[in-house]
Amino acid sequence: MSDKDLETQLLRFTTAGSVDDGKSTLIGRLLYDSKSIFQDQYEQIEAISERRGEEEVNLALLTDGLKAEREQGITIDVAYRYFSTPKRKFIIADTPGHIQYTRNMVTGASTANVALLLVDARNGVSEQTRRHAIIASLLKIPHVVVCINKMDLVDYKEEAFNKIRSDFKDFATKLDVTDVSFIPMSALKGDNVVERSDNMDWYEGSTLMYYLENVHISSDHNFIDCRFPVQYVIRPYNDKFHDYRGYAGRVSGGVFKKGDTVIALPSGFSTTITGIHTFDGELDDAHPPQSVTFTLKDEIDISRGDMIVRPNNQPEVSQNIEVMLCWFDHTKPLQNKGKYFLKHTSTEAKCLIEEIKYKLDINTLHRIQENFSVKSNDIARVSIRTTKPLFFDEYSKNRTTGSIILVDSQTNNTVAAGMII
Amino acid sequence: MNYSISHLDELESESIFILREVAAQFENSVILFSGGKDSILMTYLAVKAFYPAKVPFQLLHVDTGHNFEETLNYRDQLVNKYDLKLKVGYVQEAIDQGFVHEESGVNASRNGLQIYTLLDELEKGKYDAAMGGGRRDEEKARAKERFFSHRDEFGQWDPKNQRPELWNIFNGKKKPGEHFRIFPISNWTELDVWQYLAQEKVPLPSLYFAHEREVIERDGILLARSPYIPLKNGENVFKEKVRCRTIGDVTCTGVWRSKATTIEEIIEEVATSRMTERGGRSDDKRSETSMEDRKKEGYF
């Protein structure tokens, strides 16, 4: 076993749902059973629960951060939670599940390796479940776990589990989700969350915690298509590094090696990587998600927003992109022919909304093509023209080089997120 | 081929990405340096991010005047070692000029008074981005904080109007007079910070290691004996082997009974601890939402 195998990996997952699904209880259970809740945190929520006259310690209080939320008893933003086991460190993006918070779900989903979809075993696959699955599919979350919760309330019956599993599979054939698992559980009682359940002998799969600790995430990045958006140029201007000119960035795809022939976009000039540098010394290769600095053989003009790639594997270069856009702004709708500021990898440009093709009903996947406007939390298919060429890949090939955001030029707010088709 | 990296390397890579993004998107950025391990980590990551060039940010220390001496010594050594530029803002000046009033009573602290000096220094320095070592695991109001957190011209935070952050695209656009608070180590936990500082063999202020010190006990929290903390009736000064888990102003930083004298022993202690590190911060205990209230006013 190499040292690498002993190291702890980082896994990011998202949970979407409401308190009614037992989402907060599930997160509370994961934190509590992995011994990630501290005594003073526990005492604090114990005291609040008691003051409010609640019978049991309300674990939801652990995940409901802001004052307004605690007053209203709902989670209205993405909250990040952390816990770890000896095998992995976990970052939970905890998002509200209601349709008016689609933007929060999209935000949480954008960086997740795994999506947990909660289903109440009594109610089966609901509109909310379908919506969450559609978002997981649009945002290309590599792994999906359908957590069939509250099994204790259906007497731990296998039939209830099988019915939900087959209903979900029927629906998922329309989606682009490749890796789906189903786990029957009771977050409240602790069945199959961290500890194996004694109540469901018929279930031979793993517990949720075992799944999270072991699901294969090393291939979640694209290691084929070499993409290096230049983020910053490092010029030391001192005697020791007099002629040093380093191109700093985070590898977005592929594996770059010292000695590789590369070209710089947009100039198209070809050169060789002479060194892959870090503070801790040179590396032989660099891959996602490493932050490194390249030095190149030839002095060519490269600056932030340029992209270093391999000559025989280049991204698309165009001023016209097709995107699935999630609109965020609650003050005004997406403007057809409107002008916005667009950010993509380390570059930015002005852009024009050329055409809004249709709006997606995110409960049914139905395309709405007539008499619609794109309001906050809506998802639409849009054609965009930019003032300068972008170097991009389809989002389904690369989540980093295939994603954009739009910024309102008056308010500077982030008003939309888009996945390039 | 196995191209996976460890969680510490991934966190390092993410923070370096954020620090470079700050250098690229802002003109005049500053690292808020408190002397605590989180601001030490952030400074160390900035050194890494721009190597072999110098760190393109200034360091700003808001000095309450109620410091642990060890903190100031460490700060000056760090500044020398990496050839950094340091700016110090003094709370005492704001008191002398009558802009803020010192709290009175046995629990008096200048912690809250820092906000004035901080905002004043940010304005005087015309900084457009200020980086803090805040982490989302520290406190529930911070769990929803963004990496790039927009502040209006009064330095205020509006938790209901935060910009969504997706993938690794960060929107630092702003109007004149506005600025950003940036949290490059948002995703690190206390344990990650210690494991990384151990892995990198970063020297740390002696306060973090167990040492014998005169202490008093107040409301279940041990405080270091200091001329800035008047004794209540019935309180005794006694000696105890203690260390700090966070370092702030002397008047509000609790110390903990500990035998940990090496970083490995600290990791062991943190990994098995049943109390959060801010459990010793009396400033957080003032009300259930005290962190959120202070953040809205401009606290880090």
XYZ file of C-alpha atoms in Angstrom:
721
model
C 0.000 0.000 0.000
C 1.397 3.363 -0.986
C 1.199 6.471 1.136
C -1.502 7.773 -1.180
C -3.879 5.047 -0.093
C -3.467 6.077 3.515
C -4.370 9.664 2.804
C -7.808 11.041 3.485
C -9.793 12.112 0.420
C -12.205 15.013 0.276
C -15.797 14.310 -0.752
C -18.409 17.028 -1.296
C -22.071 16.108 -1.218
C -25.306 17.987 -1.378
C -28.589 17.334 0.348
C -31.765 18.951 -0.835
C -35.002 18.609 0.982
C -37.225 20.032 3.683
C -37.433 19.363 7.390
C -40.446 17.175 6.613
C -38.321 14.657 4.726
C -36.143 14.293 7.764
C -33.202 15.944 6.016
C -32.039 17.828 9.086
C -32.434 14.691 11.149
C -30.323 12.781 8.624
C -27.540 15.371 8.705
C -27.795 15.534 12.483
C -27.536 11.731 12.572
C -24.428 11.693 10.353
C -22.777 14.354 12.491
C -23.874 12.813 15.782
C -22.999 9.201 14.967
C -19.622 10.185 13.485
C -18.975 12.074 16.737
C -18.708 15.417 14.973
C -21.028 17.298 17.311
C -19.237 19.049 20.114
C -20.467 19.100 23.653
C -20.952 22.876 23.779
C -22.857 22.853 20.456
C -25.059 20.057 21.757
C -25.677 21.821 25.075
C -26.581 24.997 23.231
C -29.232 23.359 21.044
C -30.437 21.319 24.015
C -31.045 24.540 25.941
C -32.835 26.189 22.993
C -35.037 23.127 22.451
C -35.951 23.096 26.117
C -36.705 26.820 26.150
C -39.047 26.331 23.198
C -40.777 23.489 24.979
C -39.757 20.812 22.458
C -39.743 17.282 23.764
C -36.545 16.069 22.181
C -33.290 17.806 21.348
C -33.939 19.322 17.934
C -30.973 18.338 15.760
C -32.245 20.645 13.001
C -30.985 23.584 15.067
C -27.448 22.453 14.310
C -27.903 23.147 10.629
C -30.148 26.218 10.734
C -27.654 29.056 11.015
C -29.072 32.510 10.590
C -31.432 34.378 12.893
C -34.126 34.906 10.252
C -34.060 31.215 9.461
C -34.387 30.127 13.045
C -37.314 32.492 13.487
C -39.079 31.151 10.414
C -37.979 27.596 11.059
C -36.675 27.126 7.499
C -33.296 26.940 5.796
C -33.106 29.623 3.124
C -29.497 29.547 2.058
C -26.753 27.063 1.369
C -25.076 26.100 4.627
C -21.816 24.211 4.604
C -21.173 21.512 7.210
C -18.068 19.502 7.873
C -17.336 16.146 9.362
C -14.730 13.517 8.891
C -14.041 9.872 9.472
C -10.627 8.219 9.328
C -11.253 7.510 5.608
C -12.616 10.785 4.306
C -13.306 14.398 5.049
C -16.827 15.475 4.050
C -18.245 18.837 3.054
C -22.036 18.956 3.042
C -23.765 21.667 1.024
C -27.083 21.715 2.819
C -29.763 23.366 0.694
C -33.489 24.034 1.056
C -35.692 21.850 -1.125
C -38.627 24.085 -1.971
C -39.053 25.164 -5.607
C -38.473 28.831 -4.733
C -34.948 27.895 -3.679
C -33.858 26.182 -6.895
C -30.980 28.670 -7.105
C -29.638 27.440 -3.782
C -29.890 23.817 -4.867
C -28.059 24.627 -8.097
C -25.342 26.414 -6.133
C -24.880 23.495 -3.753
C -24.921 21.004 -6.619
C -22.278 22.813 -8.684
C -19.323 21.403 -6.756
C -20.799 18.169 -5.397
C -19.471 14.665 -6.061
C -22.592 13.058 -4.634
C -26.243 14.117 -4.305
C -28.437 12.679 -1.572
C -32.117 12.692 -2.565
C -34.452 12.140 0.346
C -37.711 10.298 -0.169
C -40.306 9.763 2.547
C -41.053 6.018 2.393
C -44.730 6.717 3.108
C -45.181 9.197 0.235
C -42.937 7.689 -2.426
C -41.408 9.616 -5.317
C -42.850 13.124 -5.097
C -42.682 16.216 -7.257
C -39.878 17.431 -5.025
C -37.884 14.210 -5.526
C -38.220 14.558 -9.284
C -37.145 18.186 -9.163
C -34.041 17.339 -7.144
C -33.179 14.521 -9.526
C -33.538 16.843 -12.519
C -31.219 19.386 -10.890
C -28.674 16.667 -10.065
C -28.848 15.587 -13.704
C -28.534 19.131 -15.136
C -25.590 19.910 -12.865
C -24.012 16.533 -13.697
C -23.449 15.390 -10.154
C -21.509 12.168 -10.777
C -23.225 10.017 -8.102
C -26.788 10.011 -6.800
C -28.077 8.247 -3.694
C -31.820 7.950 -3.211
C -32.240 7.816 0.565
C -35.573 6.145 1.233
C -36.157 7.499 4.698
C -38.691 6.841 7.469
C -38.668 3.087 6.781
C -39.718 2.639 10.441
C -43.095 4.167 9.524
C -43.782 1.511 6.857
C -42.762 -1.354 9.150
C -39.432 -1.743 7.334
C -41.223 -3.506 4.455
C -39.216 -4.464 1.396
C -42.223 -3.871 -0.886
C -42.297 -0.168 0.015
C -38.604 0.119 -0.856
C -38.967 -1.830 -4.139
C -41.925 0.247 -5.275
C -40.064 3.535 -4.761
C -36.933 2.180 -6.405
C -38.772 1.093 -9.535
C -40.803 4.335 -9.685
C -37.607 6.338 -9.490
C -35.867 4.207 -12.134
C -38.798 4.663 -14.531
C -38.562 8.397 -14.134
C -34.735 8.495 -14.275
C -34.563 6.958 -17.747
C -35.377 10.472 -19.020
C -32.415 11.893 -17.110
C -28.691 11.874 -17.497
C -27.786 10.219 -14.213
C -25.493 7.255 -14.567
C -24.668 6.127 -11.067
C -27.731 5.773 -8.815
C -27.923 3.838 -5.532
C -30.909 3.210 -3.262
C -30.620 2.882 0.511
C -33.579 2.173 2.844
C -33.111 3.937 6.170
C -34.543 5.621 9.203
C -32.528 8.704 10.124
C -34.543 9.131 13.302
C -33.891 5.584 14.548
C -30.452 5.308 13.012
C -31.162 2.392 10.633
C -28.591 2.098 7.794
C -27.219 5.623 8.267
C -24.016 4.790 10.134
C -25.017 1.523 11.764
C -26.442 -1.429 9.852
C -30.121 -1.980 10.532
C -31.368 -5.109 12.316
C -34.829 -4.376 10.999
C -34.182 -4.899 7.285
C -32.504 -8.280 6.758
C -33.724 -8.243 3.157
C -31.420 -5.314 2.325
C -27.941 -6.440 1.322
C -26.439 -3.127 0.255
C -24.271 -0.792 2.293
C -25.128 1.820 4.884
C -25.077 5.458 3.811
C -21.848 6.124 5.695
C -20.133 3.115 4.111
C -21.243 4.362 0.702
C -19.930 7.888 1.347
C -16.624 6.537 2.600
C -16.080 4.197 -0.358
C -17.753 5.556 -3.490
C -15.116 5.922 -6.210
C -14.591 9.660 -6.801
C -11.061 9.697 -8.211
C -12.454 9.689 -11.753
C -14.908 12.533 -11.171
C -12.511 14.991 -12.808
C -11.717 14.955 -16.525
C -8.166 13.568 -16.832
C -8.216 13.354 -20.644
C -8.614 16.827 -22.134
C -5.772 19.103 -21.003
C -7.055 22.552 -19.991
C -5.128 25.182 -18.039
C -6.859 28.581 -17.752
C -4.164 31.128 -16.901
C -5.193 32.845 -13.716
C -2.254 35.067 -12.844
C 1.239 35.799 -14.172
C 4.038 35.573 -11.614
C 6.984 37.924 -12.194
C 9.340 38.075 -9.178
C 11.565 40.909 -10.442
C 14.451 39.928 -8.183
C 18.056 38.917 -8.830
C 17.611 35.246 -8.095
C 14.648 34.839 -10.463
C 15.523 37.569 -12.896
C 13.912 36.193 -16.046
C 11.295 34.058 -14.326
C 7.832 34.343 -15.836
C 5.370 31.838 -14.386
C 1.794 31.177 -15.460
C -0.257 30.341 -12.395
C -3.575 28.533 -12.411
C -5.591 25.514 -11.386
C -5.602 22.575 -13.806
C -9.179 22.217 -15.132
C -8.660 19.049 -17.130
C -6.155 16.450 -18.287
C -2.636 15.689 -17.115
C 0.140 18.116 -18.081
C 3.719 16.839 -18.009
C 7.031 18.607 -17.982
C 8.338 18.623 -21.583
C 4.832 18.563 -23.114
C 4.270 20.556 -26.277
C 1.416 22.983 -25.632
C -0.262 25.875 -27.356
C -1.614 29.064 -25.844
C -5.067 30.298 -26.806
C -6.048 32.692 -28.296
C -2.620 33.355 -29.872
C -2.172 29.755 -31.044
C 1.601 29.881 -30.498
C 3.198 26.556 -29.725
C 5.831 26.021 -27.014
C 7.049 23.514 -24.404
C 6.432 23.266 -20.653
C 9.890 23.644 -19.082
C 8.756 23.332 -15.503
C 5.714 22.727 -13.277
C 6.443 24.731 -10.145
C 5.115 24.892 -6.611
C 6.504 26.421 -3.425
C 7.529 22.880 -2.425
C 9.507 22.242 -5.580
C 8.953 21.058 -9.130
C 6.434 18.380 -10.123
C 6.642 15.886 -13.009
C 2.968 16.294 -13.829
C -0.073 18.312 -12.837
C -3.750 17.336 -12.904
C -7.110 18.584 -11.570
C -7.640 20.111 -9.035
C -4.002 21.124 -8.432
C -2.910 24.770 -8.320
C 0.504 25.067 -9.983
C 2.679 27.437 -12.004
C 4.024 26.636 -15.484
C 7.172 28.018 -17.031
C 7.401 27.844 -20.831
C 10.315 27.574 -23.219
C 9.438 30.511 -25.435
C 8.628 34.005 -24.391
C 5.156 34.422 -25.810
C 2.558 36.923 -24.712
C 0.207 35.138 -22.313
C -2.025 36.791 -19.738
C -5.001 36.096 -17.471
C -7.914 34.692 -19.434
C -5.734 32.797 -21.887
C -5.775 29.001 -21.889
C -2.908 26.531 -22.227
C -3.927 23.296 -24.002
C -2.424 20.440 -26.060
C -2.183 21.039 -29.836
C -4.060 17.872 -30.776
C -6.867 18.280 -28.227
C -8.311 21.744 -28.240
C -11.491 23.155 -26.715
C -14.176 24.749 -28.805
C -13.485 28.370 -29.650
C -16.527 30.498 -30.372
C -18.431 33.701 -29.652
C -21.713 31.797 -29.707
C -22.695 29.422 -26.924
C -25.803 27.452 -26.095
C -26.540 27.113 -22.390
C -29.033 25.811 -19.879
C -29.380 28.852 -17.671
C -30.656 28.997 -14.098
C -31.937 32.504 -13.371
C -31.243 33.887 -9.865
C -32.381 37.495 -9.809
C -35.653 37.979 -7.913
C -35.872 41.680 -8.811
C -36.215 41.274 -12.591
C -36.610 38.540 -15.218
C -34.055 37.502 -17.845
C -34.187 40.032 -20.700
C -34.337 38.739 -24.239
C -31.726 40.771 -26.207
C -30.454 41.926 -22.803
C -26.767 42.644 -22.222
C -24.901 41.136 -19.314
C -21.411 40.546 -18.099
C -20.264 36.941 -18.483
C -17.585 35.151 -16.428
C -16.055 31.883 -17.634
C -12.922 30.217 -16.131
C -10.454 33.090 -15.674
C -11.897 35.234 -18.431
C -14.789 37.646 -18.765
C -16.676 39.321 -21.585
C -19.817 41.269 -22.292
C -22.609 39.262 -23.814
C -25.979 39.495 -25.492
C -28.920 37.155 -24.918
C -29.694 36.318 -28.547
C -32.598 34.003 -28.013
C -34.491 32.407 -25.146
C -35.537 29.105 -26.694
C -37.686 27.576 -23.991
C -38.224 27.339 -20.273
C -37.947 24.010 -18.534
C -40.667 22.851 -16.175
C -38.348 21.450 -13.537
C -40.999 19.203 -12.125
C -41.773 17.400 -15.370
C -38.945 18.264 -17.835
C -41.700 19.662 -20.088
C -40.546 22.474 -22.432
C -42.554 25.677 -22.198
C -42.191 27.492 -25.515
C -44.970 30.030 -25.566
C -45.955 32.954 -23.358
C -43.303 32.595 -20.730
C -40.835 34.769 -18.913
C -37.746 33.558 -17.083
C -37.991 34.553 -13.441
C -35.966 33.797 -10.361
C -35.385 30.037 -9.916
C -36.416 29.245 -13.508
C -34.248 27.204 -15.867
C -34.149 28.054 -19.577
C -32.335 27.136 -22.774
C -30.620 30.241 -24.103
C -28.343 31.294 -27.013
C -25.661 33.774 -26.003
C -23.257 35.834 -28.112
C -20.097 37.162 -26.468
C -17.900 40.130 -27.423
C -14.848 37.872 -27.676
C -14.289 34.167 -28.279
C -14.509 31.780 -25.315
C -12.475 28.559 -25.038
C -14.905 26.015 -23.681
C -16.053 22.396 -23.521
C -19.501 20.959 -23.112
C -20.483 20.980 -19.456
C -21.040 17.225 -19.647
C -17.340 16.805 -20.515
C -15.912 19.334 -18.096
C -17.746 21.074 -15.276
C -15.086 23.807 -15.037
C -14.560 24.802 -18.670
C -18.266 24.210 -19.423
C -19.768 26.591 -16.864
C -20.494 30.340 -16.868
C -22.136 32.943 -14.662
C -23.900 36.142 -15.695
C -23.476 39.399 -13.792
C -25.903 42.334 -13.948
C -23.941 45.337 -15.173
C -25.897 47.785 -13.014
C -26.045 45.993 -9.681
C -22.977 43.752 -10.126
C -25.009 40.882 -8.679
C -24.586 37.340 -9.949
C -27.894 36.855 -11.752
C -27.520 33.492 -13.510
C -25.492 30.325 -13.801
C -25.192 28.423 -17.061
C -24.138 25.002 -18.286
C -22.812 24.984 -21.848
C -24.471 22.431 -24.118
C -2.441 5.859 -12.564
C -3.936 7.309 -9.424
C -4.509 11.037 -9.752
C -6.302 11.573 -6.461
C -4.878 14.021 -3.949
C -5.249 14.182 -0.186
C -7.875 16.389 1.430
C -5.155 18.703 2.763
C -3.628 19.132 -0.703
C -7.070 19.803 -2.145
C -7.807 22.432 0.509
C -4.403 24.017 -0.109
C -5.046 24.106 -3.850
C -8.469 25.689 -3.354
C -7.100 28.389 -1.017
C -4.207 29.177 -3.359
C -6.730 29.515 -6.189
C -8.754 32.011 -4.101
C -5.664 34.037 -3.130
C -4.565 34.312 -6.775
C -8.102 35.284 -7.735
C -7.956 38.113 -5.186
C -4.653 39.346 -6.623
C -6.135 39.259 -10.125
C -9.541 40.800 -9.391
C -8.638 43.512 -6.856
C -6.181 46.364 -6.884
C -5.353 46.899 -3.241
C -5.934 43.906 -0.989
C -4.954 43.283 2.590
C -4.657 40.254 4.847
C -6.240 40.749 8.257
C -3.617 39.403 10.601
C -4.668 38.641 14.162
C -1.721 36.513 15.212
C -3.942 33.466 15.461
C -3.230 30.188 13.670
C -5.822 30.871 10.957
C -4.248 34.155 9.899
C -0.827 32.494 10.093
C -2.088 29.740 7.787
C -3.551 32.276 5.379
C -0.288 34.228 5.250
C 1.683 31.027 4.700
C -0.656 30.009 1.846
C -0.219 33.469 0.289
C 3.562 32.974 0.375
C 3.047 29.665 -1.449
C 0.554 31.066 -3.971
C 2.912 33.720 -5.371
C 6.291 32.036 -4.922
C 8.925 32.949 -6.068
C 7.442 36.458 -6.176
C 6.623 38.316 -2.977
C 3.128 38.306 -1.485
C 1.254 41.092 -3.313
C -0.840 41.974 -0.241
C -0.212 44.028 2.879
C -0.854 42.629 6.352
C -3.131 44.635 8.645
C -3.130 44.035 12.385
C -5.755 45.709 14.550
C -4.057 46.127 17.896
C -6.434 46.377 20.851
C -3.526 47.185 23.146
C -4.508 44.114 25.181
C -2.203 41.643 23.530
C -0.344 38.567 24.495
C 3.283 39.614 24.156
C 4.073 36.350 22.352
C 1.673 37.325 19.541
C 3.505 40.545 18.705
C 6.924 38.859 18.737
C 5.709 36.138 16.433
C 4.089 38.647 14.082
C 7.288 40.642 13.693
C 9.374 37.535 13.025
C 6.935 36.359 10.339
C 6.954 39.758 8.643
C 10.758 39.678 8.547
C 11.047 36.116 7.322
C 8.847 36.580 4.249
C 9.611 40.245 3.641
C 5.977 41.268 4.152
C 4.536 44.741 4.588
C 2.741 45.313 7.907
C 0.270 48.028 8.834
C -0.957 48.321 12.436
C -4.189 50.054 13.482
C -4.441 50.997 17.167
C -7.717 50.815 19.075
C -6.113 53.050 21.717
C -6.003 55.908 19.195
C -9.735 55.615 18.539
C -10.349 55.687 22.310
C -8.069 58.691 22.823
C -9.770 60.598 20.046
C -13.182 59.815 21.522
C -14.512 57.798 18.566
C -15.231 54.795 20.746
C -15.760 54.370 24.473
C -14.086 51.767 26.545
C -16.393 49.250 28.205
C -16.312 49.249 31.966
C -16.802 46.542 34.566
C -15.040 43.257 35.210
C -15.929 41.734 31.813
C -14.784 44.820 29.889
C -13.246 43.935 26.538
C -11.964 45.904 23.593
C -12.970 43.123 21.219
C -16.093 44.955 20.056
C -14.191 48.238 19.725
C -11.973 46.704 17.039
C -14.749 47.161 14.458
C -14.296 50.939 14.406
C -10.526 50.766 13.965
C -10.813 48.005 11.383
C -13.292 49.922 9.204
C -11.311 53.125 9.700
C -8.071 51.461 8.566
C -9.773 49.827 5.585
C -11.074 53.234 4.529
C -7.789 55.060 5.119
C -5.835 52.413 3.219
C -8.398 52.447 0.372
C -8.370 48.668 0.382
C -10.870 47.033 -1.940
C -10.480 43.511 -0.538
C -9.736 42.400 2.998
C -8.933 38.748 3.616
C -9.869 37.080 6.883
C -9.062 33.678 8.312
C -12.704 32.900 9.105
C -13.751 29.276 8.676
C -17.269 27.972 8.126
C -16.942 25.289 10.776
C -16.221 27.849 13.504
C -19.632 29.208 14.209
C -23.092 28.803 12.707
C -23.308 32.369 11.274
C -20.120 31.633 9.367
C -21.487 28.387 7.872
C -23.211 30.427 5.158
C -20.468 32.950 4.545
C -19.175 33.159 0.974
C -15.547 33.060 -0.129
C -16.126 36.484 -1.707
C -18.411 38.425 0.600
C -19.652 41.756 -0.644
C -19.839 44.737 1.783
C -21.662 47.972 1.134
C -20.031 51.376 1.583
C -20.682 51.155 5.343
C -18.839 47.854 5.606
C -22.051 46.017 6.424
C -22.952 42.441 5.573
C -26.431 41.587 4.358
C -26.896 37.847 4.913
C -30.106 37.855 2.841
C -28.488 39.319 -0.247
C -25.354 37.248 -0.749
C -24.091 36.464 -4.216
C -24.403 32.801 -5.107
C -21.032 31.100 -5.651
C -20.915 28.262 -8.168
C -18.088 26.036 -9.377
C -14.938 28.091 -8.995
C -16.177 31.303 -10.568
C -15.954 34.243 -8.159
C -17.665 37.568 -8.792
C -15.639 40.424 -7.294
C -17.389 43.237 -9.142
C -18.239 46.267 -7.033
C -19.079 49.952 -7.071
C -16.638 52.639 -5.943
C -16.415 52.788 -2.156
C -17.570 49.211 -1.665
C -15.239 46.438 -0.700
C -15.074 42.688 -0.288
C -14.305 40.451 2.615
C -12.601 37.325 1.397
C -12.272 34.067 3.296
C -9.673 31.892 1.548
C -9.752 29.132 4.177
C -13.554 28.846 4.456
C -13.548 25.084 3.928
C -10.882 24.183 6.493
C -11.832 22.753 9.870
C -9.846 23.251 13.051
C -8.410 19.764 12.652
C -7.450 20.405 8.994
C -5.575 23.545 10.035
C -3.563 21.681 12.660
C -2.872 18.685 10.421
C -1.660 20.975 7.670
C 0.513 23.135 9.937
C 2.078 19.897 11.202
C 2.585 18.525 7.681
C 4.223 21.770 6.558
C 6.215 22.174 9.797
C 5.098 25.791 10.168
C 6.498 27.366 13.349
C 3.763 28.614 15.686
C 3.438 31.065 18.576
C 4.327 29.465 21.898
C 0.850 30.276 23.267
C -0.608 27.356 21.354
C 1.491 24.889 23.304
C 0.900 23.900 26.920
C 2.758 26.095 29.370
C 2.390 27.066 33.006
C 0.517 30.329 33.447
C -1.342 32.341 36.073
C -5.046 32.058 35.366
C -8.436 32.917 36.801
C -11.680 31.007 36.335
C -14.766 32.935 35.286
C -18.132 31.456 34.191
C -16.472 28.100 33.681
C -13.805 29.535 31.349
C -10.148 29.927 32.252
C -8.658 33.328 31.403
C -4.984 34.268 31.449
C -4.142 36.600 34.348
C -3.529 40.014 32.878
C -3.552 43.641 34.096
C -6.438 44.224 31.638
C -8.746 41.820 33.474
C -9.823 43.166 36.866
C -10.641 40.477 39.430
C -14.156 39.957 40.706
C -14.768 39.435 44.395
C -13.889 35.916 45.377
C -11.816 35.167 42.276
C -8.414 33.669 42.876
C -5.322 33.662 40.746
C -3.784 30.210 40.428
C -1.242 28.407 38.284
C -2.286 25.895 35.684
C -0.762 24.125 32.700
C -2.720 25.591 29.786
C -2.688 26.452 26.084
C -4.748 28.640 23.729
C -6.950 27.099 21.040
C -7.644 30.493 19.488
C -5.669 33.663 19.996
C -7.385 37.021 20.171
C -7.488 39.864 22.612
C -6.275 38.817 26.097
C -9.592 39.811 27.694
C -11.738 37.384 25.749
C -9.464 34.491 24.817
C -10.006 31.511 27.063
C -7.165 29.143 27.828
C -7.564 25.406 28.224
C -6.036 22.908 30.592
C -3.729 20.906 28.377
C -0.612 18.796 28.375
C -0.023 19.151 24.621
C 3.485 20.464 24.039
C 3.925 19.369 20.410
C 1.776 19.877 17.344
C 1.140 16.114 17.168
C -0.189 16.188 20.728
C -2.401 19.146 19.798
C -3.856 17.187 16.859
C -4.578 14.278 19.187
C -6.273 16.676 21.585
C -8.320 18.429 18.864
C -9.394 15.130 17.335
C -10.799 13.913 20.628
C -12.061 17.248 21.943
C -15.682 17.525 22.935
C -15.744 21.343 22.874
C -15.527 23.699 19.882
C -12.580 26.051 19.873
C -14.810 29.108 20.204
C -16.322 27.533 23.326
C -13.674 29.531 25.162
C -14.546 32.828 23.531
C -16.616 34.915 25.927
C -17.485 37.332 23.094
C -19.555 34.615 21.402
C -21.483 33.844 24.568
C -23.134 37.228 24.947
C -26.230 36.111 23.062
C -27.366 33.223 20.905
C -26.695 35.202 17.730
C -23.815 37.392 18.882
C -21.513 36.404 15.990
C -24.178 37.205 13.411
C -24.892 40.581 15.062
C -21.209 41.517 15.118
C -20.701 40.383 11.523
C -23.521 42.596 10.268
C -21.725 45.576 11.839
C -18.480 44.712 10.083
C -16.681 42.268 12.365
C -14.751 39.508 10.653
